[in-house]
Amino acid sequence: MTTEADEPELRAHFEETVAADRRVEPRDWMPEAYRATLVRQIAQHAHSEIIGMQPEGDWITRAPSLRRKAILWAKVQDEAGHGLYLYGAAETLGADRDDLTRRLLEGRQKYSSIFNYPAATFADVGVIGWLVDGAAICNQVPLCRSSYGPYARAMVRVCKEESFHQRQGYELLWTMTRGTAAQREMVQDAVDRWWWPSLMMFGPPDAASPNSERSMAWRVKRHSNDELRQRFVDMTVPQADRLGVTLPDPELRWNEERGRYDFGTPDFAELARVIGGDGPCNRERIARRTAAHEDGAWVREAAAAHAERRARRADGAGVAR
Amino acid sequence: MSGTEAVDGGWPLFEVFVRGKRGLNHVHVGSLRAADARMALTHARDLYTRRNEGVSIWVVRSADVTASAPDERDPFFAPSGDKVYRHPTFYEIPHDVPHI
Amino acid sequence: MNGTGGEGDGPGDARWAFGTGFEDPLHGVAVEPPPGADGAAVARVCVALADDALVGAQRLAEWVTCAPELEIELALANVGLDLLGQARLLYARAGQVDGSGRGEDDFAYRRAAAEFRCLRLAELPRGDFAFTALRMLALSSARLAVLDGLRGAADPVLAAVAERGVTEVTYHRLFAAEWVVRLGDGTDVSRGRLGRAVEEAGPWLAEVWDDAVGAELGVAPGAVRAACAADWGRVAREAGVPLPVPVPVGGSGGRAGVHTAHLPVLLAELQGVARAHPGASW
């Protein structure tokens, strides 16, 4: 048990560990605010993986080729897996998955606002892979060096697996832009709809990001929102050129002096509205997740009851012997 | 490991260890929830070996893991700190000695 | 999924996920049918087994984002992806040996319901998790027996697909059997739901148990019924619920292209996007 007298020394040791870029592990002492920040961030990340299955998931039954069907299904399955890795990481901090799920369903914890936009056509599957997963990868790669060990390890696994997610999206778009004129239009339309929401995935501008500074000091987060957003734009523009699609930003141009692209400002008021619950699909997403959770209760209860009965029977058999 | 136990129909937490290939140790890869050990094995197979990552899986109830006290500053690990001779890098040998 | 095979997953490529061994399932398998082979018969068997797999996978895909627990989400996707993989290989083989040169998507996307040869149990609506588990048990028991018999088929590709399929479907059967036992020995609610699932599946089981799909290629007569009966009996004992043995019925079924009204609905969803864009490439 930690006594109050120990705390300054423990805190000093914690700060030293983080400053030296060593990992904090589950049973180490950590400040309560660090634990709470991590639970909040990891849970939000896990929820995003699970809710993020929905926009694309609906296209699995309708995918226009068996190859695309298999790829998309495997990708959406990975997202469920990534949600599980992350819930597992949160549980090492003493959080409970059921409780986190309840918080999600009650709107007390958030998920990435990008998943409140609808996937209107099959081209959206490609654009989600290319832009949304591309942005997610920018956000996630630095988290592989997060100061909290289980989170960092989960992210290593997630990033490795997601490497195919972005490529399959780009490959789908590549194939479609070389198909019919109608397909090219579908692709451009999807790009028009997803470009700005993708830029919003990096969160509000640094000046308006309340939790960022402390998260960076604790090395839970490693780069600022604006820095990652810029990195994403710089990576994506040449890919768009190669694809032959237009990114819907009249201010987008190469800045020779900075050696980076200049780009317009996303509509952060829209971001705030969507985060606040007023996006096109917020209600639908939570309703679906709630239904799955509630409809599944009898299955989970049956399995628990059976496990208990079997354990009792095994005990009984042991006594009889 | 939080040691969270099953509550009202919820499933307990299991830790999962996977042997990547023959000749290697089982390595902890994460956790999952399952009603019993048998289910935990199938879940572990479905979650942690989707890409042929393993040839053998162990699962153990998280609550059944007994762990040493917190971190490496703890007395539990202190004795080895001065036994640097247990580590191969303790021994200086010429760089051009092969295969060592 | 053989689609991921080419993306540089050699052992030294650290960029990709940990696993290795995603090789082409037909690597090293001769493609030429043996002399005197009955191509039409091989194609018939391939199409029937592929249709079961595709339609079964489609029903499992309807669980995506709706499974009772996230771990089950993963499991159902694995089963579905296995079946989809089998369907693709079998369709491709059918198109090679029937002389039509059709590819996997021609079979999946450009045939009407009456041209499908799946068992009707596979096409019934998704149902609840009890029905899903029970149906998976019935279909996997039968499929396992058929694939097991086809391991010795003269057609080298069909034999290779069967060999690999046996491993996969053995797991499907295990997953399904364990869940039927859990639900049967679970709560009053789960027992009740399993009972209803048994009633719903009942009329369609005889077609599964007495399926003669592989008979012309050497699957022993009665092998399917024997395998189904053994699994059914074992699971019923462990679950503590009666699983009635279906009485053989005559008449035409899915193998003759006679289907329920559910199949056209399923196909409308499966084929909709593909049919709306003729000449498109995906």
XYZ file of C-alpha atoms in Angstrom:
703
model
C 0.000 0.000 0.000
C 1.190 3.459 -0.774
C 1.276 5.808 2.150
C 1.072 9.542 1.704
C 4.628 9.871 2.859
C 5.818 7.825 -0.120
C 4.114 9.980 -2.667
C 6.709 12.647 -3.428
C 9.333 9.986 -3.986
C 7.001 7.889 -6.153
C 6.010 10.924 -8.168
C 9.626 11.854 -8.719
C 10.366 8.338 -9.892
C 7.371 8.437 -12.262
C 8.422 11.783 -13.742
C 11.948 10.483 -14.165
C 10.700 7.357 -15.959
C 8.598 9.358 -18.385
C 11.270 11.985 -18.979
C 13.816 9.278 -19.785
C 11.391 7.853 -22.361
C 11.043 4.616 -20.436
C 7.660 2.890 -20.292
C 5.255 3.032 -17.404
C 3.774 -0.410 -16.704
C 0.393 -1.341 -15.187
C 1.433 -1.950 -11.599
C 3.735 1.055 -11.359
C 2.668 3.979 -9.262
C 1.231 6.747 -11.432
C -0.522 10.034 -10.726
C -4.281 9.690 -10.717
C -4.629 12.339 -13.450
C -2.252 10.378 -15.708
C -4.339 7.252 -15.222
C -7.569 9.154 -15.898
C -6.162 10.834 -19.013
C -5.026 7.493 -20.377
C -8.307 5.735 -19.664
C -10.166 8.557 -21.393
C -7.875 8.548 -24.433
C -7.612 4.756 -24.801
C -11.353 4.268 -24.313
C -12.132 6.938 -26.894
C -9.720 5.246 -29.251
C -11.313 1.826 -28.640
C -14.821 3.220 -29.103
C -13.699 4.791 -32.394
C -12.542 1.418 -33.698
C -15.858 -0.194 -32.803
C -18.151 2.583 -34.049
C -15.857 2.950 -37.058
C -16.905 -0.512 -38.218
C -20.377 0.765 -39.055
C -19.966 3.076 -42.075
C -18.006 0.458 -44.023
C -19.569 -2.608 -42.452
C -22.808 -2.087 -44.307
C -21.008 -2.497 -47.630
C -19.710 -6.007 -46.941
C -22.935 -7.690 -48.047
C -23.039 -5.451 -51.140
C -19.389 -5.406 -52.218
C -19.294 -5.681 -56.017
C -16.649 -8.414 -56.258
C -15.737 -11.369 -54.052
C -12.196 -10.087 -53.702
C -13.445 -6.725 -52.401
C -15.891 -8.500 -50.129
C -13.123 -10.506 -48.499
C -10.797 -7.499 -48.163
C -13.460 -5.277 -46.654
C -14.635 -7.944 -44.246
C -11.100 -8.612 -43.063
C -10.579 -4.895 -42.572
C -13.748 -4.379 -40.567
C -12.868 -7.464 -38.540
C -9.460 -5.938 -37.794
C -11.241 -2.888 -36.424
C -13.151 -5.069 -33.978
C -9.820 -6.649 -33.036
C -8.194 -3.264 -32.557
C -11.064 -2.200 -30.346
C -10.397 -5.286 -28.248
C -6.637 -4.684 -27.993
C -7.390 -1.164 -26.810
C -10.109 -2.109 -24.329
C -7.575 -4.624 -23.016
C -5.016 -1.842 -22.557
C -7.621 0.254 -20.728
C -8.417 -2.686 -18.457
C -4.799 -2.805 -17.296
C -5.490 0.614 -15.772
C -8.341 -0.754 -13.717
C -11.077 0.257 -16.147
C -13.781 -2.278 -16.946
C -14.890 -2.868 -20.526
C -18.574 -3.124 -19.624
C -18.349 0.154 -17.805
C -16.572 1.849 -20.718
C -19.212 0.518 -23.100
C -21.928 1.905 -20.866
C -20.232 5.296 -20.898
C -20.101 5.217 -24.691
C -23.762 4.309 -24.998
C -24.774 6.997 -22.521
C -22.770 9.611 -24.392
C -20.353 10.132 -21.498
C -17.359 9.072 -23.586
C -16.685 10.107 -27.161
C -15.466 8.433 -30.315
C -13.886 9.971 -33.382
C -16.413 12.327 -34.962
C -15.451 11.182 -38.468
C -17.644 8.101 -38.055
C -20.741 10.254 -37.802
C -20.626 10.816 -41.546
C -22.432 8.365 -43.836
C -20.749 6.066 -46.384
C -22.961 6.817 -49.353
C -21.476 4.710 -52.158
C -18.924 1.950 -52.595
C -16.339 4.606 -53.478
C -16.610 5.725 -49.860
C -15.053 2.411 -48.848
C -11.977 3.387 -50.851
C -11.867 6.947 -49.587
C -12.318 5.891 -45.972
C -9.350 3.551 -46.377
C -7.211 6.146 -48.089
C -8.046 9.332 -46.169
C -9.611 8.283 -42.867
C -7.209 5.410 -42.241
C -4.397 7.542 -43.593
C -5.190 10.240 -41.049
C -5.597 7.625 -38.331
C -2.165 6.211 -39.137
C -0.613 9.699 -38.826
C -2.220 9.985 -35.427
C -1.353 6.487 -34.322
C 2.217 5.876 -35.392
C 3.606 8.250 -32.730
C 1.464 6.465 -30.126
C 3.583 3.352 -30.591
C 6.038 5.282 -28.384
C 3.437 6.345 -25.837
C 4.777 6.367 -22.286
C 2.222 3.788 -21.149
C 3.520 0.321 -22.048
C 0.281 -1.586 -22.756
C -1.048 1.266 -24.918
C 2.196 1.519 -26.858
C 2.251 -2.254 -27.436
C -1.373 -2.316 -28.543
C -0.613 0.484 -30.978
C 2.353 -1.368 -32.467
C 0.030 -4.209 -33.281
C -2.704 -1.912 -34.562
C -0.331 0.033 -36.813
C 1.181 -3.095 -38.319
C -2.234 -4.482 -39.106
C -3.560 -1.202 -40.437
C -0.845 -0.940 -43.016
C -3.101 -2.893 -45.368
C -6.165 -0.803 -44.627
C -4.906 2.323 -46.313
C -3.420 0.432 -49.235
C -6.609 -1.464 -50.002
C -8.499 1.835 -50.042
C -6.065 3.476 -52.405
C -5.979 0.418 -54.628
C -9.791 0.397 -54.858
C -9.802 4.071 -55.875
C -6.990 3.470 -58.324
C -8.985 0.688 -59.966
C -12.211 2.698 -59.981
C -10.644 5.795 -61.532
C -9.502 3.543 -64.352
C -13.009 2.132 -64.790
C -16.107 3.853 -66.145
C -16.867 7.582 -66.158
C -19.580 6.979 -63.572
C -17.008 5.338 -61.292
C -14.647 8.304 -61.629
C -17.499 10.587 -60.618
C -18.260 8.394 -57.613
C -14.640 8.648 -56.497
C -14.459 12.435 -56.849
C -17.786 12.815 -55.058
C -16.563 10.693 -52.157
C -13.298 12.639 -51.958
C -15.273 15.901 -51.872
C -17.330 14.662 -48.950
C -14.546 13.107 -46.867
C -11.623 15.515 -47.308
C -12.590 18.120 -44.743
C -13.904 15.688 -42.125
C -10.573 13.827 -42.484
C -8.646 16.998 -41.660
C -10.896 17.460 -38.635
C -9.783 14.066 -37.325
C -6.674 15.733 -35.935
C -8.855 17.663 -33.536
C -9.229 21.381 -32.865
C -6.339 23.756 -33.591
C -3.551 23.677 -30.994
C -4.628 26.995 -29.516
C -8.031 25.517 -28.677
C -6.988 22.034 -27.559
C -7.396 21.936 -23.774
C -5.848 18.545 -22.943
C -2.990 18.518 -25.412
C -0.241 20.172 -23.447
C -0.336 17.894 -20.441
C -0.710 14.807 -22.621
C 2.429 15.813 -24.447
C 4.356 16.426 -21.246
C 3.408 12.937 -20.112
C 4.304 11.538 -23.520
C 0.866 10.043 -23.863
C 0.657 12.104 -26.998
C 3.762 13.054 -28.966
C 2.869 15.675 -31.579
C 0.427 18.548 -31.662
C -2.835 18.436 -33.632
C -1.732 21.043 -36.147
C 1.629 19.389 -36.673
C -0.016 16.046 -37.492
C -2.594 17.718 -39.734
C 0.168 19.371 -41.754
C 2.024 16.074 -42.023
C -1.127 14.381 -43.333
C -1.739 17.054 -45.984
C 1.871 16.868 -47.149
C 1.614 13.102 -47.504
C -1.773 13.064 -49.187
C -1.565 15.732 -51.877
C 0.880 13.817 -54.104
C -1.260 10.684 -53.695
C -4.322 12.623 -54.859
C -2.408 13.951 -57.859
C -1.328 10.469 -58.835
C -4.911 9.274 -58.517
C -6.188 12.151 -60.646
C -8.684 13.486 -58.122
C -9.072 17.068 -56.951
C -8.954 17.873 -53.251
C -11.770 20.366 -52.573
C -9.665 23.186 -51.155
C -9.037 26.305 -53.296
C -6.308 27.441 -50.888
C -4.284 24.271 -51.265
C -0.882 25.039 -52.810
C 2.785 24.205 -52.403
C 4.692 26.711 -50.302
C 8.262 26.739 -51.582
C 9.529 28.709 -48.618
C 8.133 26.389 -45.961
C 8.674 23.295 -48.053
C 5.149 22.253 -47.132
C 1.633 22.689 -48.435
C -0.551 25.621 -47.431
C -4.173 24.660 -46.983
C -7.498 26.110 -45.889
C -8.946 25.974 -42.399
C -11.414 23.178 -41.702
C -14.798 24.265 -40.413
C -14.106 23.745 -36.727
C -17.602 24.921 -35.854
C -18.868 21.889 -37.759
C -16.430 19.690 -35.852
C -17.767 21.050 -32.570
C -21.345 20.427 -33.707
C -20.608 16.835 -34.726
C -18.694 16.141 -31.506
C -21.616 17.685 -29.640
C -23.917 15.039 -31.099
C -25.318 16.833 -34.115
C -23.602 15.049 -36.986
C -25.507 13.281 -39.748
C -25.300 9.820 -38.136
C -24.588 10.263 -34.399
C -27.919 8.840 -33.260
C -27.852 5.981 -35.736
C -24.340 4.907 -34.683
C -25.114 4.812 -30.965
C -28.515 3.210 -31.556
C -26.887 0.367 -33.501
C -24.207 -0.208 -30.871
C -26.813 -0.097 -28.101
C -29.004 -2.618 -29.908
C -26.085 -5.013 -30.414
C -25.140 -4.742 -26.748
C -28.681 -5.247 -25.481
C -29.656 -7.951 -27.980
C -26.509 -9.844 -27.062
C -27.132 -9.808 -23.321
C -28.979 -13.144 -23.275
C -26.072 -14.811 -25.099
C -23.466 -13.481 -22.694
C -25.621 -14.429 -19.709
C -26.185 -17.941 -21.068
C -22.456 -18.486 -21.507
C -21.736 -17.223 -18.002
C -24.422 -19.468 -16.521
C -23.110 -22.483 -18.408
C -19.518 -21.780 -17.355
C -20.566 -21.550 -13.735
C -22.557 -24.759 -13.912
C -19.711 -26.604 -15.579
C -17.234 -25.373 -12.992
C -19.555 -26.563 -10.214
C -19.938 -29.951 -11.874
C -16.157 -30.269 -12.173
C -15.775 -29.430 -8.476
C -18.438 -31.970 -7.599
C -16.676 -34.615 -9.629
C -13.437 -33.808 -7.812
C -15.038 -34.346 -4.413
C -16.627 -37.612 -5.516
C -13.259 -38.938 -6.551
C -3.721 -6.845 -14.879
C -6.719 -5.448 -13.167
C -8.117 -8.715 -11.866
C -11.616 -7.576 -12.728
C -14.036 -10.382 -11.987
C -17.255 -11.274 -13.721
C -20.211 -9.187 -12.686
C -23.854 -9.881 -13.503
C -23.443 -12.016 -16.604
C -20.246 -10.224 -17.635
C -17.338 -12.437 -18.604
C -14.063 -12.491 -16.650
C -10.788 -11.286 -18.086
C -8.153 -13.720 -19.392
C -4.512 -13.096 -20.245
C -3.345 -14.606 -23.511
C 0.086 -16.054 -24.312
C 1.025 -17.109 -27.823
C 3.924 -19.253 -29.032
C 4.867 -17.630 -32.320
C 6.579 -20.690 -33.688
C 8.182 -23.856 -32.482
C 11.310 -23.172 -30.492
C 10.081 -19.908 -28.971
C 8.535 -19.200 -25.583
C 4.908 -18.314 -25.174
C 4.721 -14.528 -25.003
C 2.025 -12.397 -23.422
C 0.065 -10.668 -26.190
C -2.868 -9.107 -24.364
C -6.166 -9.944 -22.792
C -9.754 -10.738 -23.680
C -13.027 -11.668 -22.065
C -14.614 -15.089 -22.080
C -17.081 -17.057 -19.994
C -14.631 -19.885 -19.381
C -11.179 -21.088 -20.319
C -12.361 -23.110 -23.277
C -14.091 -20.084 -24.778
C -11.037 -17.979 -23.995
C -8.950 -20.317 -26.148
C -11.219 -19.994 -29.174
C -11.462 -16.244 -28.684
C -7.689 -16.016 -28.423
C -7.358 -17.968 -31.635
C -9.826 -15.679 -33.386
C -8.412 -12.443 -32.003
C -4.670 -12.930 -31.670
C -3.826 -15.354 -34.473
C -5.804 -13.927 -37.405
C -2.563 -13.648 -39.342
C -1.034 -16.997 -38.441
C 0.836 -15.463 -35.528
C 0.923 -18.579 -33.442
C 1.199 -22.331 -33.151
C 0.097 -22.643 -29.539
C -1.934 -20.569 -27.107
C -2.174 -20.400 -23.323
C -4.913 -18.561 -21.502
C -5.110 -17.860 -17.788
C -7.661 -15.997 -15.709
C -6.206 -12.557 -15.021
C -7.317 -12.940 -11.422
C -5.122 -16.032 -11.095
C -1.911 -14.263 -12.028
C 0.326 -13.594 -9.073
C 2.705 -10.792 -9.909
C 5.777 -9.425 -8.231
C 5.468 -5.953 -6.746
C 5.383 -2.921 -9.035
C 8.493 -1.890 -10.855
C 12.153 -2.549 -11.299
C 13.190 -0.377 -8.371
C 11.500 -2.849 -6.124
C 13.685 -5.016 -3.844
C 12.386 -8.050 -5.698
C 14.617 -7.184 -8.624
C 17.373 -5.347 -6.807
C 19.677 -8.343 -6.249
C 20.296 -8.808 -9.948
C 21.280 -5.180 -10.444
C 24.836 -5.786 -9.286
C 25.273 -9.084 -11.043
C 26.165 -7.519 -14.309
C 28.350 -10.526 -15.052
C 25.193 -12.432 -15.885
C 24.858 -10.342 -19.027
C 26.820 -11.059 -22.189
C 27.736 -7.417 -22.706
C 29.792 -7.543 -19.508
C 32.555 -9.354 -21.360
C 34.836 -7.404 -23.606
C 36.250 -9.375 -26.438
C 37.871 -8.244 -29.675
C 35.406 -7.183 -32.353
C 36.768 -9.510 -34.967
C 35.945 -12.709 -33.086
C 33.134 -14.213 -35.156
C 29.882 -15.847 -34.069
C 29.947 -14.851 -30.404
C -7.704 -14.572 -48.121
C -5.460 -15.008 -51.087
C -5.910 -11.346 -51.996
C -3.402 -10.317 -49.342
C -0.852 -12.849 -50.432
C 1.182 -10.731 -52.767
C 1.873 -7.753 -50.544
C 5.323 -8.625 -49.387
C 4.714 -10.791 -46.370
C 7.997 -12.569 -46.516
C 9.484 -13.309 -43.122
C 11.837 -10.344 -43.261
C 9.215 -7.744 -44.041
C 8.671 -6.128 -40.662
C 6.282 -3.550 -42.037
C 3.466 -6.047 -42.103
C 1.604 -7.846 -39.371
C 3.344 -10.568 -37.443
C 1.965 -13.530 -39.289
C 3.588 -15.370 -42.127
C 2.605 -18.212 -44.359
C -0.110 -16.517 -46.387
C 0.716 -18.571 -49.373
C -1.468 -19.276 -52.339
C -3.609 -22.206 -51.170
C -3.186 -23.830 -54.568
C 0.571 -23.298 -54.767
C 2.174 -26.307 -56.412
C -1.148 -27.953 -57.243
C -1.500 -29.199 -60.813
C -4.183 -27.317 -62.708
C -4.652 -29.774 -65.532
C -7.537 -32.174 -64.892
C -6.478 -35.828 -65.177
C -7.195 -37.559 -68.501
C -10.770 -38.775 -68.800
C -12.009 -36.512 -66.008
C -15.709 -35.638 -66.016
C -15.408 -31.845 -66.068
C -19.139 -31.303 -65.863
C -19.416 -33.388 -62.708
C -16.497 -31.597 -61.049
C -18.039 -28.238 -61.941
C -21.416 -29.283 -60.512
C -19.867 -30.231 -57.180
C -17.694 -27.102 -57.085
C -20.646 -24.807 -57.765
C -22.912 -26.468 -55.198
C -20.261 -26.279 -52.461
C -19.307 -22.749 -53.458
C -22.945 -21.636 -53.356
C -23.360 -23.052 -49.834
C -20.235 -21.192 -48.788
C -21.096 -17.875 -50.431
C -24.674 -17.812 -49.203
C -23.581 -18.928 -45.735
C -20.918 -16.223 -45.663
C -23.449 -13.620 -46.755
C -25.702 -14.503 -43.814
C -22.725 -14.286 -41.437
C -21.821 -10.885 -42.903
C -25.205 -9.684 -41.709
C -23.850 -10.044 -38.162
C -21.146 -7.428 -38.706
C -21.432 -4.750 -35.967
C -24.349 -6.683 -34.410
C -22.687 -9.697 -32.721
C -23.534 -10.418 -29.071
C -19.960 -9.674 -27.983
C -16.891 -8.267 -29.721
C -14.992 -11.535 -29.439
C -17.878 -13.247 -31.242
C -17.711 -10.554 -33.923
C -14.151 -11.696 -34.633
C -15.090 -15.367 -34.654
C -18.025 -14.999 -37.044
C -15.875 -12.976 -39.415
C -13.210 -15.685 -39.395
C -15.779 -18.325 -40.268
C -17.291 -16.106 -42.958
C -13.902 -15.317 -44.479
C -12.995 -19.013 -44.561
C -16.218 -19.791 -46.409
C -15.749 -16.892 -48.786
C -12.249 -18.116 -49.549
C -13.548 -21.609 -50.288
C -16.287 -20.197 -52.527
C -13.802 -18.209 -54.584
C -11.497 -21.154 -55.206
C -14.386 -23.473 -56.051
C -16.057 -21.028 -58.465
C -12.762 -20.415 -60.201
C -12.282 -24.160 -60.596
C -15.817 -24.649 -61.894
C -15.187 -22.047 -64.596
C -12.009 -23.841 -65.627
C -13.400 -27.347 -65.901
C -16.850 -26.609 -67.356
C -15.283 -25.050 -70.406
C -17.090 -21.721 -69.926
C -14.055 -19.773 -68.765
C -16.212 -17.953 -66.222
C -14.493 -16.366 -63.223
C -15.531 -16.308 -59.570
C -17.538 -13.104 -59.959
C -19.452 -14.436 -62.959
C -20.804 -17.179 -60.747
C -21.485 -14.970 -57.741
C -22.879 -11.877 -59.425
C -24.329 -12.923 -62.739
C -26.594 -15.857 -61.990
C -30.259 -15.802 -60.963
C -31.586 -17.603 -57.885
C -32.771 -20.619 -59.882
C -29.191 -21.182 -61.061
C -27.898 -21.410 -57.490
C -27.424 -24.880 -56.035
C -27.105 -24.129 -52.314
C -28.906 -26.009 -49.574
C -32.012 -24.163 -48.479
C -30.969 -24.169 -44.823
C -28.064 -21.889 -45.822
C -30.336 -19.270 -47.377
C -32.853 -18.856 -44.534
C -32.705 -15.408 -42.902
C -29.946 -14.715 -40.388
C -32.124 -15.237 -37.327
C -30.849 -14.822 -33.776
C -27.590 -16.140 -32.385
C -29.161 -19.475 -31.397
C -30.300 -20.080 -34.956
C -26.923 -18.957 -36.278
C -25.068 -21.417 -34.048
C -27.443 -24.290 -34.758
C -27.375 -23.719 -38.507
C -23.595 -23.448 -38.458
C -23.411 -26.762 -36.641
C -25.695 -28.526 -39.129
C -24.001 -27.080 -42.211
C -20.460 -27.610 -40.910
C -21.060 -31.225 -39.916
C -22.338 -31.988 -43.399
C -19.720 -29.930 -45.212
C -16.937 -31.517 -43.229
C -18.096 -34.992 -44.267
C -18.320 -33.968 -47.922
C -14.933 -32.233 -47.967
C -13.368 -35.140 -46.151
C -14.631 -37.475 -48.889
C -13.430 -35.129 -51.627
C -9.855 -35.119 -50.368
C -9.422 -38.160 -52.550
C -11.107 -36.615 -55.601
C -9.378 -37.144 -58.924
C -9.475 -33.440 -59.693
C -6.289 -32.072 -58.101
C -7.654 -28.589 -57.408
C -10.876 -29.802 -55.849
C -8.884 -32.237 -53.722
C -6.585 -29.423 -52.554
C -9.480 -27.122 -51.712
C -11.143 -29.972 -49.803
C -7.948 -30.684 -47.874
C -7.642 -27.099 -46.729
C -11.373 -26.791 -46.176
C -11.392 -29.726 -43.762
C -9.121 -27.830 -41.372
C -11.233 -24.699 -41.577
C -14.625 -26.362 -41.263
C -13.421 -28.487 -38.351
C -13.022 -25.238 -36.457
C -16.420 -23.936 -37.598
C -18.028 -27.097 -36.292
C -16.201 -26.805 -32.983
C -17.221 -23.163 -32.563
C -20.854 -23.942 -33.404
C -21.033 -27.060 -31.244
C -19.605 -25.277 -28.213
C -22.151 -22.505 -28.573
C -25.093 -24.843 -29.011
C -23.995 -26.589 -25.816
C -23.653 -23.277 -23.970
C -27.067 -22.077 -25.060
C -28.706 -25.403 -24.301
C -27.092 -25.576 -20.880
C -27.292 -21.828 -20.237
C -30.354 -19.956 -19.012
C -34.082 -20.548 -19.506
C -34.027 -17.817 -22.127
C -31.211 -19.372 -24.127
C -32.754 -22.844 -23.889
C -36.032 -21.423 -25.171
C -34.338 -19.692 -28.069
C -32.387 -22.797 -28.976
C -35.639 -24.750 -28.954
C -37.176 -22.295 -31.385
C -34.091 -22.482 -33.580
C -34.434 -26.266 -33.698
C -38.063 -25.854 -34.799
C -37.172 -23.318 -37.475
C -34.336 -25.397 -38.883
C -36.276 -28.648 -38.607
C -37.991 -28.736 -42.011
C -34.716 -28.001 -43.820
C -32.436 -30.471 -42.059
C -33.257 -33.590 -44.065
C -31.948 -31.914 -47.197
C -28.652 -31.339 -45.399
C -28.323 -34.790 -43.850
C -29.185 -36.605 -47.078
C -27.188 -34.361 -49.376
C -25.595 -36.431 -52.140
C -23.510 -33.598 -53.557
C -20.185 -35.404 -53.663
C -21.539 -38.852 -54.485
C -20.531 -38.784 -58.145
C -16.959 -37.939 -57.149
C -16.578 -40.626 -54.537
C -18.092 -39.351 -51.272
C -19.483 -42.488 -49.643
C -23.260 -42.762 -49.551
C -24.527 -42.167 -46.045
C -21.301 -40.493 -44.924
C -23.016 -37.146 -44.458
C -25.932 -38.543 -42.485
C -23.610 -40.564 -40.280
C -21.431 -37.543 -39.523
C -24.410 -35.284 -38.845
C -26.042 -37.864 -36.591
C -22.863 -38.360 -34.567
C -22.358 -34.616 -34.030
C -26.036 -34.016 -33.328
C -26.089 -36.783 -30.726
C -22.957 -35.633 -28.948
C -24.074 -32.007 -28.800
C -27.619 -32.909 -27.690
C -26.192 -34.953 -24.800
C -23.859 -32.203 -23.660
C -26.411 -29.449 -24.123
C -29.143 -31.425 -22.406
C -31.658 -30.561 -25.121
C -33.290 -32.854 -27.672
C -32.105 -32.379 -31.249
C -34.564 -34.378 -33.364
C -33.170 -36.531 -36.154
C -34.668 -35.481 -39.503
C -36.674 -38.066 -41.398
C -35.592 -38.436 -45.024
C -37.889 -36.560 -47.399
C -38.156 -36.834 -51.164
C -38.622 -34.061 -53.694
C -36.375 -31.429 -55.191
C -34.434 -28.959 -53.117
C -31.687 -26.407 -53.396
C -29.363 -28.801 -55.237
C -31.931 -28.855 -58.067
C -32.360 -25.080 -58.043
C -35.558 -25.103 -55.991
C -35.238 -22.392 -53.355
C -37.108 -20.460 -50.707
C -38.262 -16.886 -51.313
C -35.328 -15.726 -49.180
C -32.660 -16.458 -51.766
C -33.707 -13.849 -54.367
C -33.769 -11.219 -51.623
C -30.293 -12.211 -50.478
C -28.992 -12.122 -54.039
C -30.555 -8.726 -54.738
C -28.432 -7.291 -51.951
C -25.312 -9.266 -52.841
C -25.465 -8.447 -56.553
C -27.037 -4.970 -56.489
C -23.946 -2.771 -56.788
C -22.220 -5.055 -59.285
C -25.279 -5.181 -61.530
C -25.834 -1.421 -61.331
C -22.426 -0.793 -62.916
C -21.992 -2.965 -65.974
C -18.472 -2.770 -67.345
C -17.075 -1.301 -64.139
C -13.851 -2.501 -62.542
C -13.452 -2.840 -58.815
